[in-house]
PDB file of C-alpha atoms and ligand atoms in Angstrom:
ATOM      1  CA  MET H   1       0.000   0.000   0.000  1.00 55.00           C
ATOM      2  CA  SER H   2       1.346   3.436  -0.931  1.00 57.00           C
ATOM      3  CA  ALA H   3       1.984   6.119   1.684  1.00 54.00           C
ATOM      4  CA  GLN H   4      -0.632   8.230  -0.141  1.00 53.00           C
ATOM      5  CA  THR H   5      -3.357   5.599   0.354  1.00 54.00           C
ATOM      6  CA  GLN H   6      -2.380   5.194   4.014  1.00 58.00           C
ATOM      7  CA  ALA H   7      -2.634   8.961   4.495  1.00 58.00           C
ATOM      8  CA  ARG H   8      -6.347   8.933   3.555  1.00 87.00           C
ATOM      9  CA  ARG H   9      -7.270   6.449   6.265  1.00 95.00           C
ATOM     10  CA  LYS H  10      -9.025   7.601   9.395  1.00 97.00           C
ATOM     11  CA  THR H  11      -6.783   7.242  12.409  1.00 97.00           C
ATOM     12  CA  VAL H  12      -7.263   6.193  16.000  1.00 98.00           C
ATOM     13  CA  ARG H  13      -7.288   9.891  16.913  1.00 97.00           C
ATOM     14  CA  ASP H  14     -10.285  10.523  14.599  1.00 97.00           C
ATOM     15  CA  ILE H  15     -12.172   7.719  16.322  1.00 97.00           C
ATOM     16  CA  ALA H  16     -11.208   8.647  19.882  1.00 94.00           C
ATOM     17  CA  LYS H  17     -12.194  12.296  19.448  1.00 93.00           C
ATOM     18  CA  ALA H  18     -15.751  11.320  18.448  1.00 95.00           C
ATOM     19  CA  LYS H  19     -16.664  11.003  22.138  1.00 97.00           C
ATOM     20  CA  GLY H  20     -19.874  12.979  22.686  1.00 96.00           C
ATOM     21  CA  GLY H  21     -19.865  14.283  19.098  1.00 96.00           C
ATOM     22  CA  GLU H  22     -21.423  13.116  15.860  1.00 97.00           C
ATOM     23  CA  PRO H  23     -22.126   9.359  16.184  1.00 98.00           C
ATOM     24  CA  LEU H  24     -19.533   6.988  14.719  1.00 98.00           C
ATOM     25  CA  VAL H  25     -20.839   4.851  11.850  1.00 98.00           C
ATOM     26  CA  CYS H  26     -19.450   1.320  12.121  1.00 98.00           C
ATOM     27  CA  LEU H  27     -20.226  -1.855  10.159  1.00 98.00           C
ATOM     28  CA  THR H  28     -18.718  -5.306   9.838  1.00 98.00           C
ATOM     29  CA  ALA H  29     -16.959  -6.341   6.619  1.00 98.00           C
ATOM     30  CA  TYR H  30     -15.327  -9.624   5.704  1.00 98.00           C
ATOM     31  CA  ASP H  31     -14.366  -9.310   2.032  1.00 98.00           C
ATOM     32  CA  ALA H  32     -12.950  -6.796  -0.440  1.00 98.00           C
ATOM     33  CA  PRO H  33     -16.046  -6.014  -2.583  1.00 98.00           C
ATOM     34  CA  MET H  34     -18.251  -5.350   0.461  1.00 98.00           C
ATOM     35  CA  ALA H  35     -15.491  -3.305   2.112  1.00 98.00           C
ATOM     36  CA  ALA H  36     -15.275  -1.179  -1.055  1.00 98.00           C
ATOM     37  CA  LEU H  37     -19.045  -0.555  -1.037  1.00 98.00           C
ATOM     38  CA  LEU H  38     -19.167   0.389   2.653  1.00 98.00           C
ATOM     39  CA  ASP H  39     -15.876   2.310   2.829  1.00 98.00           C
ATOM     40  CA  PRO H  40     -17.160   5.765   1.763  1.00 97.00           C
ATOM     41  CA  HIS H  41     -20.009   5.610   4.304  1.00 98.00           C
ATOM     42  CA  ALA H  42     -18.449   4.081   7.422  1.00 98.00           C
ATOM     43  CA  ASP H  43     -15.961   5.514   9.914  1.00 98.00           C
ATOM     44  CA  VAL H  44     -14.987   2.028  11.100  1.00 98.00           C
ATOM     45  CA  LEU H  45     -15.026  -1.328   9.326  1.00 98.00           C
ATOM     46  CA  LEU H  46     -14.809  -4.189  11.792  1.00 98.00           C
ATOM     47  CA  VAL H  47     -13.560  -7.543  10.570  1.00 98.00           C
ATOM     48  CA  GLY H  48     -15.593  -9.232  13.276  1.00 98.00           C
ATOM     49  CA  ASP H  49     -15.173 -12.823  14.343  1.00 98.00           C
ATOM     50  CA  SER H  50     -18.905 -12.991  13.531  1.00 98.00           C
ATOM     51  CA  VAL H  51     -17.412 -13.984  10.134  1.00 98.00           C
ATOM     52  CA  GLY H  52     -17.323 -17.528  11.552  1.00 98.00           C
ATOM     53  CA  MET H  53     -21.118 -17.623  11.856  1.00 96.00           C
ATOM     54  CA  VAL H  54     -22.081 -15.321   8.968  1.00 97.00           C
ATOM     55  CA  VAL H  55     -19.707 -16.622   6.285  1.00 97.00           C
ATOM     56  CA  HIS H  56     -18.387 -19.993   7.468  1.00 98.00           C
ATOM     57  CA  GLY H  57     -21.608 -21.402   8.952  1.00 97.00           C
ATOM     58  CA  LEU H  58     -20.180 -22.044  12.431  1.00 97.00           C
ATOM     59  CA  PRO H  59     -22.631 -22.293  15.366  1.00 95.00           C
ATOM     60  CA  SER H  60     -20.692 -19.655  17.365  1.00 96.00           C
ATOM     61  CA  THR H  61     -17.518 -17.569  17.138  1.00 97.00           C
ATOM     62  CA  VAL H  62     -15.565 -20.027  19.312  1.00 97.00           C
ATOM     63  CA  GLY H  63     -14.236 -21.987  16.298  1.00 97.00           C
ATOM     64  CA  VAL H  64     -12.798 -18.936  14.537  1.00 98.00           C
ATOM     65  CA  THR H  65      -9.019 -19.089  13.970  1.00 98.00           C
ATOM     66  CA  MET H  66      -6.190 -16.569  13.562  1.00 98.00           C
ATOM     67  CA  GLU H  67      -5.831 -17.683   9.937  1.00 98.00           C
ATOM     68  CA  MET H  68      -9.491 -16.862   9.218  1.00 98.00           C
ATOM     69  CA  MET H  69      -9.195 -13.412  10.785  1.00 98.00           C
ATOM     70  CA  ILE H  70      -5.987 -12.654   8.871  1.00 98.00           C
ATOM     71  CA  LEU H  71      -7.394 -13.789   5.512  1.00 98.00           C
ATOM     72  CA  HIS H  72     -10.565 -11.699   5.910  1.00 98.00           C
ATOM     73  CA  GLY H  73      -8.598  -8.769   7.368  1.00 98.00           C
ATOM     74  CA  GLN H  74      -6.326  -8.707   4.304  1.00 98.00           C
ATOM     75  CA  ALA H  75      -9.357  -8.710   1.976  1.00 98.00           C
ATOM     76  CA  VAL H  76     -11.039  -5.818   3.823  1.00 98.00           C
ATOM     77  CA  MET H  77      -7.827  -3.786   3.761  1.00 98.00           C
ATOM     78  CA  ARG H  78      -7.537  -4.343   0.003  1.00 98.00           C
ATOM     79  CA  GLY H  79     -11.124  -3.210  -0.558  1.00 98.00           C
ATOM     80  CA  SER H  80     -11.080  -0.060   1.577  1.00 98.00           C
ATOM     81  CA  VAL H  81      -9.106   3.173   1.486  1.00 97.00           C
ATOM     82  CA  GLU H  82     -10.639   5.538   4.055  1.00 98.00           C
ATOM     83  CA  ALA H  83     -12.292   3.632   6.879  1.00 98.00           C
ATOM     84  CA  PHE H  84     -10.479   2.748  10.101  1.00 98.00           C
ATOM     85  CA  VAL H  85     -10.161  -1.051   9.999  1.00 98.00           C
ATOM     86  CA  VAL H  86     -10.291  -3.117  13.197  1.00 98.00           C
ATOM     87  CA  VAL H  87      -9.737  -6.891  13.249  1.00 98.00           C
ATOM     88  CA  ASP H  88     -11.161  -9.091  16.020  1.00 98.00           C
ATOM     89  CA  MET H  89      -8.787 -11.262  18.043  1.00 98.00           C
ATOM     90  CA  PRO H  90     -10.367 -14.730  17.950  1.00 98.00           C
ATOM     91  CA  PHE H  91     -11.207 -16.871  20.982  1.00 97.00           C
ATOM     92  CA  GLY H  92      -8.051 -18.440  22.436  1.00 97.00           C
ATOM     93  CA  SER H  93      -5.614 -15.942  20.899  1.00 97.00           C
ATOM     94  CA  TYR H  94      -5.193 -13.491  23.810  1.00 97.00           C
ATOM     95  CA  GLU H  95      -6.612 -14.879  27.072  1.00 96.00           C
ATOM     96  CA  THR H  96      -3.578 -16.837  28.345  1.00 95.00           C
ATOM     97  CA  ASN H  97      -1.340 -13.860  29.094  1.00 96.00           C
ATOM     98  CA  SER H  98      -0.015 -10.571  27.740  1.00 97.00           C
ATOM     99  CA  ASP H  99       2.799 -12.208  25.721  1.00 98.00           C
ATOM    100  CA  GLN H 100       0.346 -14.441  23.858  1.00 98.00           C
ATOM    101  CA  ALA H 101      -1.903 -11.425  23.236  1.00 98.00           C
ATOM    102  CA  PHE H 102       0.992  -9.332  21.900  1.00 98.00           C
ATOM    103  CA  LEU H 103       2.371 -12.031  19.580  1.00 98.00           C
ATOM    104  CA  ASN H 104      -1.042 -12.664  18.033  1.00 98.00           C
ATOM    105  CA  ALA H 105      -2.085  -9.002  17.857  1.00 98.00           C
ATOM    106  CA  ALA H 106       1.243  -8.061  16.254  1.00 98.00           C
ATOM    107  CA  ARG H 107       0.799 -10.873  13.715  1.00 98.00           C
ATOM    108  CA  ILE H 108      -2.688  -9.577  12.821  1.00 98.00           C
ATOM    109  CA  MET H 109      -1.369  -5.997  12.446  1.00 98.00           C
ATOM    110  CA  LYS H 110       1.658  -7.051  10.337  1.00 98.00           C
ATOM    111  CA  GLU H 111      -0.124  -9.524   8.068  1.00 98.00           C
ATOM    112  CA  THR H 112      -3.297  -7.499   7.427  1.00 98.00           C
ATOM    113  CA  GLY H 113      -2.116  -3.887   7.714  1.00 98.00           C
ATOM    114  CA  CYS H 114      -5.193  -3.079   9.858  1.00 98.00           C
ATOM    115  CA  GLN H 115      -5.170  -0.132  12.290  1.00 98.00           C
ATOM    116  CA  ALA H 116      -6.321  -1.856  15.496  1.00 98.00           C
ATOM    117  CA  VAL H 117      -7.519  -5.079  17.104  1.00 98.00           C
ATOM    118  CA  LYS H 118     -10.616  -5.785  19.190  1.00 98.00           C
ATOM    119  CA  ILE H 119     -10.656  -7.892  22.342  1.00 97.00           C
ATOM    120  CA  GLU H 120     -13.752  -9.172  24.131  1.00 94.00           C
ATOM    121  CA  SER H 121     -12.718  -7.566  27.353  1.00 83.00           C
ATOM    122  CA  GLY H 122     -13.692  -9.325  30.526  1.00 81.00           C
ATOM    123  CA  THR H 123     -12.087  -7.506  33.487  1.00 85.00           C
ATOM    124  CA  TYR H 124      -9.087  -9.880  33.345  1.00 87.00           C
ATOM    125  CA  ALA H 125      -8.290  -8.613  29.839  1.00 93.00           C
ATOM    126  CA  ALA H 126      -7.380  -5.120  31.089  1.00 96.00           C
ATOM    127  CA  THR H 127      -3.821  -6.414  31.595  1.00 96.00           C
ATOM    128  CA  GLN H 128      -3.646  -7.503  27.969  1.00 97.00           C
ATOM    129  CA  ILE H 129      -5.119  -4.202  26.715  1.00 98.00           C
ATOM    130  CA  GLU H 130      -2.573  -2.149  28.689  1.00 98.00           C
ATOM    131  CA  HIS H 131       0.279  -4.360  27.446  1.00 98.00           C
ATOM    132  CA  LEU H 132      -0.759  -4.023  23.774  1.00 98.00           C
ATOM    133  CA  VAL H 133      -1.382  -0.270  23.882  1.00 98.00           C
ATOM    134  CA  ALA H 134       2.011   0.310  25.554  1.00 98.00           C
ATOM    135  CA  ARG H 135       3.612  -1.627  22.680  1.00 98.00           C
ATOM    136  CA  GLY H 136       1.932   0.292  19.846  1.00 98.00           C
ATOM    137  CA  ILE H 137      -1.259  -1.653  19.217  1.00 98.00           C
ATOM    138  CA  PRO H 138      -4.537   0.270  19.510  1.00 98.00           C
ATOM    139  CA  VAL H 139      -7.232  -1.856  21.167  1.00 98.00           C
ATOM    140  CA  MET H 140     -11.021  -1.676  20.970  1.00 98.00           C
ATOM    141  CA  GLY H 141     -12.780  -3.298  23.947  1.00 98.00           C
ATOM    142  CA  HIS H 142     -16.068  -5.253  23.864  1.00 97.00           C
ATOM    143  CA  VAL H 143     -18.348  -5.559  26.914  1.00 96.00           C
ATOM    144  CA  GLY H 144     -21.868  -6.707  27.819  1.00 94.00           C
ATOM    145  CA  LEU H 145     -22.905  -9.657  25.674  1.00 91.00           C
ATOM    146  CA  ARG H 146     -19.586 -11.236  24.710  1.00 92.00           C
ATOM    147  CA  PRO H 147     -20.257 -13.866  22.021  1.00 91.00           C
ATOM    148  CA  GLN H 148     -16.983 -15.720  22.770  1.00 93.00           C
ATOM    149  CA  ALA H 149     -18.417 -16.461  26.258  1.00 89.00           C
ATOM    150  CA  VAL H 150     -21.445 -18.257  24.762  1.00 85.00           C
ATOM    151  CA  ASN H 151     -20.576 -21.560  26.445  1.00 89.00           C
ATOM    152  CA  VAL H 152     -20.342 -20.005  29.912  1.00 86.00           C
ATOM    153  CA  ASP H 153     -23.514 -17.967  29.396  1.00 85.00           C
ATOM    154  CA  GLY H 154     -25.467 -20.914  27.920  1.00 83.00           C
ATOM    155  CA  GLY H 155     -26.483 -18.930  24.829  1.00 84.00           C
ATOM    156  CA  PHE H 156     -26.414 -15.426  23.393  1.00 83.00           C
ATOM    157  CA  ARG H 157     -28.213 -13.578  26.181  1.00 81.00           C
ATOM    158  CA  ALA H 158     -28.598  -9.815  26.691  1.00 81.00           C
ATOM    159  CA  LYS H 159     -26.798  -8.573  29.812  1.00 78.00           C
ATOM    160  CA  GLY H 160     -27.631  -6.268  32.691  1.00 78.00           C
ATOM    161  CA  ARG H 161     -30.919  -7.717  33.947  1.00 81.00           C
ATOM    162  CA  SER H 162     -29.444  -8.627  37.347  1.00 86.00           C
ATOM    163  CA  GLU H 163     -27.417  -6.349  39.609  1.00 90.00           C
ATOM    164  CA  LYS H 164     -24.420  -8.674  39.193  1.00 88.00           C
ATOM    165  CA  GLU H 165     -24.560  -8.550  35.369  1.00 87.00           C
ATOM    166  CA  TRP H 166     -24.997  -4.774  35.495  1.00 91.00           C
ATOM    167  CA  SER H 167     -21.972  -4.226  37.727  1.00 94.00           C
ATOM    168  CA  THR H 168     -19.851  -6.738  35.758  1.00 93.00           C
ATOM    169  CA  ALA H 169     -20.506  -4.984  32.436  1.00 94.00           C
ATOM    170  CA  LEU H 170     -19.797  -1.585  33.997  1.00 96.00           C
ATOM    171  CA  ALA H 171     -16.581  -2.857  35.624  1.00 96.00           C
ATOM    172  CA  GLU H 172     -15.456  -4.418  32.313  1.00 95.00           C
ATOM    173  CA  ALA H 173     -15.989  -1.134  30.497  1.00 97.00           C
ATOM    174  CA  LYS H 174     -14.182   0.937  33.136  1.00 97.00           C
ATOM    175  CA  ALA H 175     -11.284  -1.531  33.203  1.00 97.00           C
ATOM    176  CA  ALA H 176     -10.921  -1.441  29.389  1.00 97.00           C
ATOM    177  CA  ASP H 177     -11.095   2.364  29.404  1.00 98.00           C
ATOM    178  CA  GLU H 178      -8.495   2.736  32.146  1.00 97.00           C
ATOM    179  CA  ALA H 179      -6.244   0.210  30.399  1.00 97.00           C
ATOM    180  CA  GLY H 180      -6.192   2.478  27.332  1.00 98.00           C
ATOM    181  CA  ALA H 181      -8.836   1.117  24.932  1.00 98.00           C
ATOM    182  CA  PHE H 182      -9.545   3.794  22.293  1.00 98.00           C
ATOM    183  CA  ALA H 183     -13.208   2.715  21.980  1.00 98.00           C
ATOM    184  CA  ILE H 184     -15.487   0.076  23.474  1.00 98.00           C
ATOM    185  CA  VAL H 185     -18.229  -1.977  21.803  1.00 98.00           C
ATOM    186  CA  VAL H 186     -21.219  -2.314  24.143  1.00 97.00           C
ATOM    187  CA  GLU H 187     -23.368  -5.257  23.047  1.00 96.00           C
ATOM    188  CA  GLY H 188     -26.808  -6.473  24.114  1.00 94.00           C
ATOM    189  CA  VAL H 189     -27.504  -4.338  27.187  1.00 95.00           C
ATOM    190  CA  ALA H 190     -30.496  -2.241  28.269  1.00 93.00           C
ATOM    191  CA  HIS H 191     -30.599   1.441  27.382  1.00 94.00           C
ATOM    192  CA  GLU H 192     -29.987   2.532  30.995  1.00 95.00           C
ATOM    193  CA  LEU H 193     -26.830   0.445  31.367  1.00 96.00           C
ATOM    194  CA  ALA H 194     -25.448   1.574  27.989  1.00 96.00           C
ATOM    195  CA  GLU H 195     -26.061   5.172  29.056  1.00 97.00           C
ATOM    196  CA  GLN H 196     -24.270   4.670  32.374  1.00 97.00           C
ATOM    197  CA  ILE H 197     -21.314   2.963  30.661  1.00 97.00           C
ATOM    198  CA  THR H 198     -21.094   5.762  28.079  1.00 98.00           C
ATOM    199  CA  LYS H 199     -21.088   8.394  30.841  1.00 98.00           C
ATOM    200  CA  SER H 200     -18.510   6.466  32.901  1.00 98.00           C
ATOM    201  CA  VAL H 201     -15.774   6.038  30.284  1.00 98.00           C
ATOM    202  CA  LYS H 202     -13.520   8.571  28.547  1.00 98.00           C
ATOM    203  CA  CYS H 203     -13.409   6.718  25.230  1.00 98.00           C
ATOM    204  CA  PRO H 204     -16.309   6.467  22.734  1.00 98.00           C
ATOM    205  CA  THR H 205     -18.767   3.608  23.156  1.00 98.00           C
ATOM    206  CA  ILE H 206     -20.112   1.823  20.076  1.00 98.00           C
ATOM    207  CA  GLY H 207     -23.509   0.255  20.644  1.00 98.00           C
ATOM    208  CA  ILE H 208     -24.992  -2.901  19.150  1.00 98.00           C
ATOM    209  CA  GLY H 209     -28.311  -3.707  20.770  1.00 96.00           C
ATOM    210  CA  ALA H 210     -27.387  -1.086  23.353  1.00 95.00           C
ATOM    211  CA  SER H 211     -28.816   2.421  23.024  1.00 91.00           C
ATOM    212  CA  PRO H 212     -28.790   5.661  21.034  1.00 96.00           C
ATOM    213  CA  THR H 213     -26.850   7.259  23.889  1.00 97.00           C
ATOM    214  CA  CYS H 214     -23.713   5.399  22.734  1.00 98.00           C
ATOM    215  CA  ASP H 215     -21.116   7.455  20.836  1.00 98.00           C
ATOM    216  CA  GLY H 216     -21.531   5.281  17.740  1.00 98.00           C
ATOM    217  CA  GLN H 217     -23.450   2.310  16.380  1.00 98.00           C
ATOM    218  CA  ILE H 218     -22.411  -0.944  14.735  1.00 98.00           C
ATOM    219  CA  LEU H 219     -24.406  -3.691  13.025  1.00 98.00           C
ATOM    220  CA  VAL H 220     -23.408  -6.925  11.345  1.00 98.00           C
ATOM    221  CA  THR H 221     -23.698  -5.872   7.686  1.00 98.00           C
ATOM    222  CA  ASP H 222     -25.359  -9.108   6.541  1.00 98.00           C
ATOM    223  CA  ASP H 223     -28.058  -8.554   9.198  1.00 98.00           C
ATOM    224  CA  MET H 224     -28.851  -4.989   8.166  1.00 98.00           C
ATOM    225  CA  LEU H 225     -28.875  -5.971   4.487  1.00 98.00           C
ATOM    226  CA  GLY H 226     -31.415  -8.727   5.185  1.00 97.00           C
ATOM    227  CA  ILE H 227     -29.145 -11.578   4.068  1.00 96.00           C
ATOM    228  CA  THR H 228     -29.175 -13.459   7.396  1.00 94.00           C
ATOM    229  CA  ASP H 229     -32.313 -15.594   7.915  1.00 91.00           C
ATOM    230  CA  TRP H 230     -32.794 -14.746  11.628  1.00 91.00           C
ATOM    231  CA  VAL H 231     -31.843 -11.455  13.250  1.00 92.00           C
ATOM    232  CA  PRO H 232     -32.054 -10.218  16.847  1.00 91.00           C
ATOM    233  CA  LYS H 233     -34.650  -7.582  17.852  1.00 91.00           C
ATOM    234  CA  PHE H 234     -32.079  -4.791  17.805  1.00 94.00           C
ATOM    235  CA  VAL H 235     -31.359  -5.112  14.074  1.00 96.00           C
ATOM    236  CA  LYS H 236     -33.021  -2.719  11.647  1.00 97.00           C
ATOM    237  CA  LYS H 237     -33.102  -4.111   8.108  1.00 97.00           C
ATOM    238  CA  TYR H 238     -32.174  -1.532   5.477  1.00 98.00           C
ATOM    239  CA  ALA H 239     -32.604  -3.951   2.562  1.00 98.00           C
ATOM    240  CA  ASP H 240     -34.093  -7.370   1.836  1.00 97.00           C
ATOM    241  CA  LEU H 241     -31.252  -8.961  -0.108  1.00 98.00           C
ATOM    242  CA  ARG H 242     -32.305 -12.480   0.898  1.00 97.00           C
ATOM    243  CA  ALA H 243     -35.515 -12.040  -1.125  1.00 97.00           C
ATOM    244  CA  GLU H 244     -33.622 -10.363  -3.984  1.00 98.00           C
ATOM    245  CA  ILE H 245     -31.019 -13.167  -4.165  1.00 98.00           C
ATOM    246  CA  THR H 246     -33.706 -15.876  -4.019  1.00 98.00           C
ATOM    247  CA  LYS H 247     -35.662 -14.173  -6.814  1.00 98.00           C
ATOM    248  CA  ALA H 248     -32.501 -13.884  -8.959  1.00 98.00           C
ATOM    249  CA  ALA H 249     -31.586 -17.554  -8.401  1.00 98.00           C
ATOM    250  CA  ILE H 250     -35.136 -18.710  -9.329  1.00 98.00           C
ATOM    251  CA  ASN H 251     -35.105 -16.597 -12.510  1.00 98.00           C
ATOM    252  CA  TYR H 252     -31.600 -17.788 -13.485  1.00 98.00           C
ATOM    253  CA  ALA H 253     -32.520 -21.457 -12.959  1.00 98.00           C
ATOM    254  CA  ALA H 254     -35.681 -21.041 -15.062  1.00 98.00           C
ATOM    255  CA  ASP H 255     -33.742 -19.299 -17.857  1.00 98.00           C
ATOM    256  CA  VAL H 256     -31.032 -21.996 -17.961  1.00 98.00           C
ATOM    257  CA  ARG H 257     -33.540 -24.843 -17.956  1.00 98.00           C
ATOM    258  CA  SER H 258     -35.596 -23.236 -20.736  1.00 98.00           C
ATOM    259  CA  ARG H 259     -32.447 -22.228 -22.707  1.00 98.00           C
ATOM    260  CA  ARG H 260     -33.398 -18.523 -22.490  1.00 98.00           C
ATOM    261  CA  PHE H 261     -29.903 -18.001 -20.991  1.00 98.00           C
ATOM    262  CA  PRO H 262     -27.416 -17.383 -22.495  1.00 97.00           C
ATOM    263  CA  GLY H 263     -29.191 -15.284 -25.098  1.00 96.00           C
ATOM    264  CA  GLU H 264     -27.868 -13.351 -28.104  1.00 95.00           C
ATOM    265  CA  ALA H 265     -26.518 -10.556 -25.879  1.00 96.00           C
ATOM    266  CA  GLN H 266     -24.400 -12.917 -23.781  1.00 97.00           C
ATOM    267  CA  THR H 267     -22.986 -15.026 -26.638  1.00 96.00           C
ATOM    268  CA  TYR H 268     -19.685 -14.446 -28.474  1.00 94.00           C
ATOM    269  CA  LYS H 269     -19.953 -14.728 -32.248  1.00 92.00           C
ATOM    270  CA  LEU H 270     -17.191 -14.694 -34.795  1.00 89.00           C
ATOM    271  CA  PRO H 271     -17.661 -11.992 -37.458  1.00 86.00           C
ATOM    272  CA  LYS H 272     -16.550 -14.576 -40.006  1.00 84.00           C
ATOM    273  CA  PRO H 273     -16.423 -18.299 -39.163  1.00 79.00           C
ATOM    274  CA  PRO H 274     -12.945 -19.858 -39.761  1.00 81.00           C
ATOM    275  CA  SER H 275     -12.680 -21.486 -43.175  1.00 80.00           C
ATOM    276  CA  ASN H 276     -11.601 -25.079 -42.535  1.00 68.00           C
TER     277      ASN H 276
HETATM  278  O1  KIV U   1     -17.815 -10.024  15.636  1.00 97.33           O
HETATM  279  C1  KIV U   1     -18.522  -9.023  15.428  1.00 97.33           C
HETATM  280  O2  KIV U   1     -19.058  -8.814  14.333  1.00 97.33           O
HETATM  281  C2  KIV U   1     -18.689  -8.080  16.521  1.00 97.33           C
HETATM  282  C3  KIV U   1     -19.713  -7.004  16.346  1.00 97.33           C
HETATM  283  C4  KIV U   1     -21.054  -7.571  16.396  1.00 97.33           C
HETATM  284  C5  KIV U   1     -19.532  -5.909  17.308  1.00 97.33           C
HETATM  285  O3  KIV U   1     -18.041  -8.190  17.508  1.00 97.33           O
END
């Protein structure tokens, strides 16, 4: 990538200074063509480990590997020029200790060229966040519903209904903020808790199923485009691509079977057939 292209990218400072200002527009992206379409409209493109469920058909994000994140991160970097690109650290790549977190985060940064990594930040992960930031790696935190904890939680459940869940999510956010996270994703929590978290941390919060009081919003792109078959209550669909794709596939199949496709317009013809 040329220095000129790099210079057009939003930086961690652009994201951090959005606290309390115009909301940050964030979306997930996993491949180059989608990244190119979203790039002019999004401040942040997140190569989320949701790629495991959305693209690879996994039942949760637990099976996602470093190799998957790097491959999709590289594609999103190739497709985008302006957005700030964050790549998720997959389950098992940072929890052991700070050295493991640094080696894997540095590998993601080097091999993809992304600007930051995201860590699902239970309170224990504050140590890892501080370690990475001190060594030149910007970190986005992720609190509330943490999909990588699906097996402990017994499903993807919204957080903050009990006093314990409320105080855990708040403590996780404060710990990530104090450790130096430049932004924090707040997922699947009630409006009141999202508001308290947003007021309690210095860095911008990015809500998903949280509340409009967050400093930005993120959705899984396939959900908001209506490609995914089931979506949680907090998703607003801005398109119905599932219906569009189904209609296109039905029409294509009918055309092929009836020999309407390929037609004249899609067929190469020689101006003069070879004389042999
Ligand atoms: O993996 C992901 O896509 C995410 C977003 C939903 C925030 O973490």
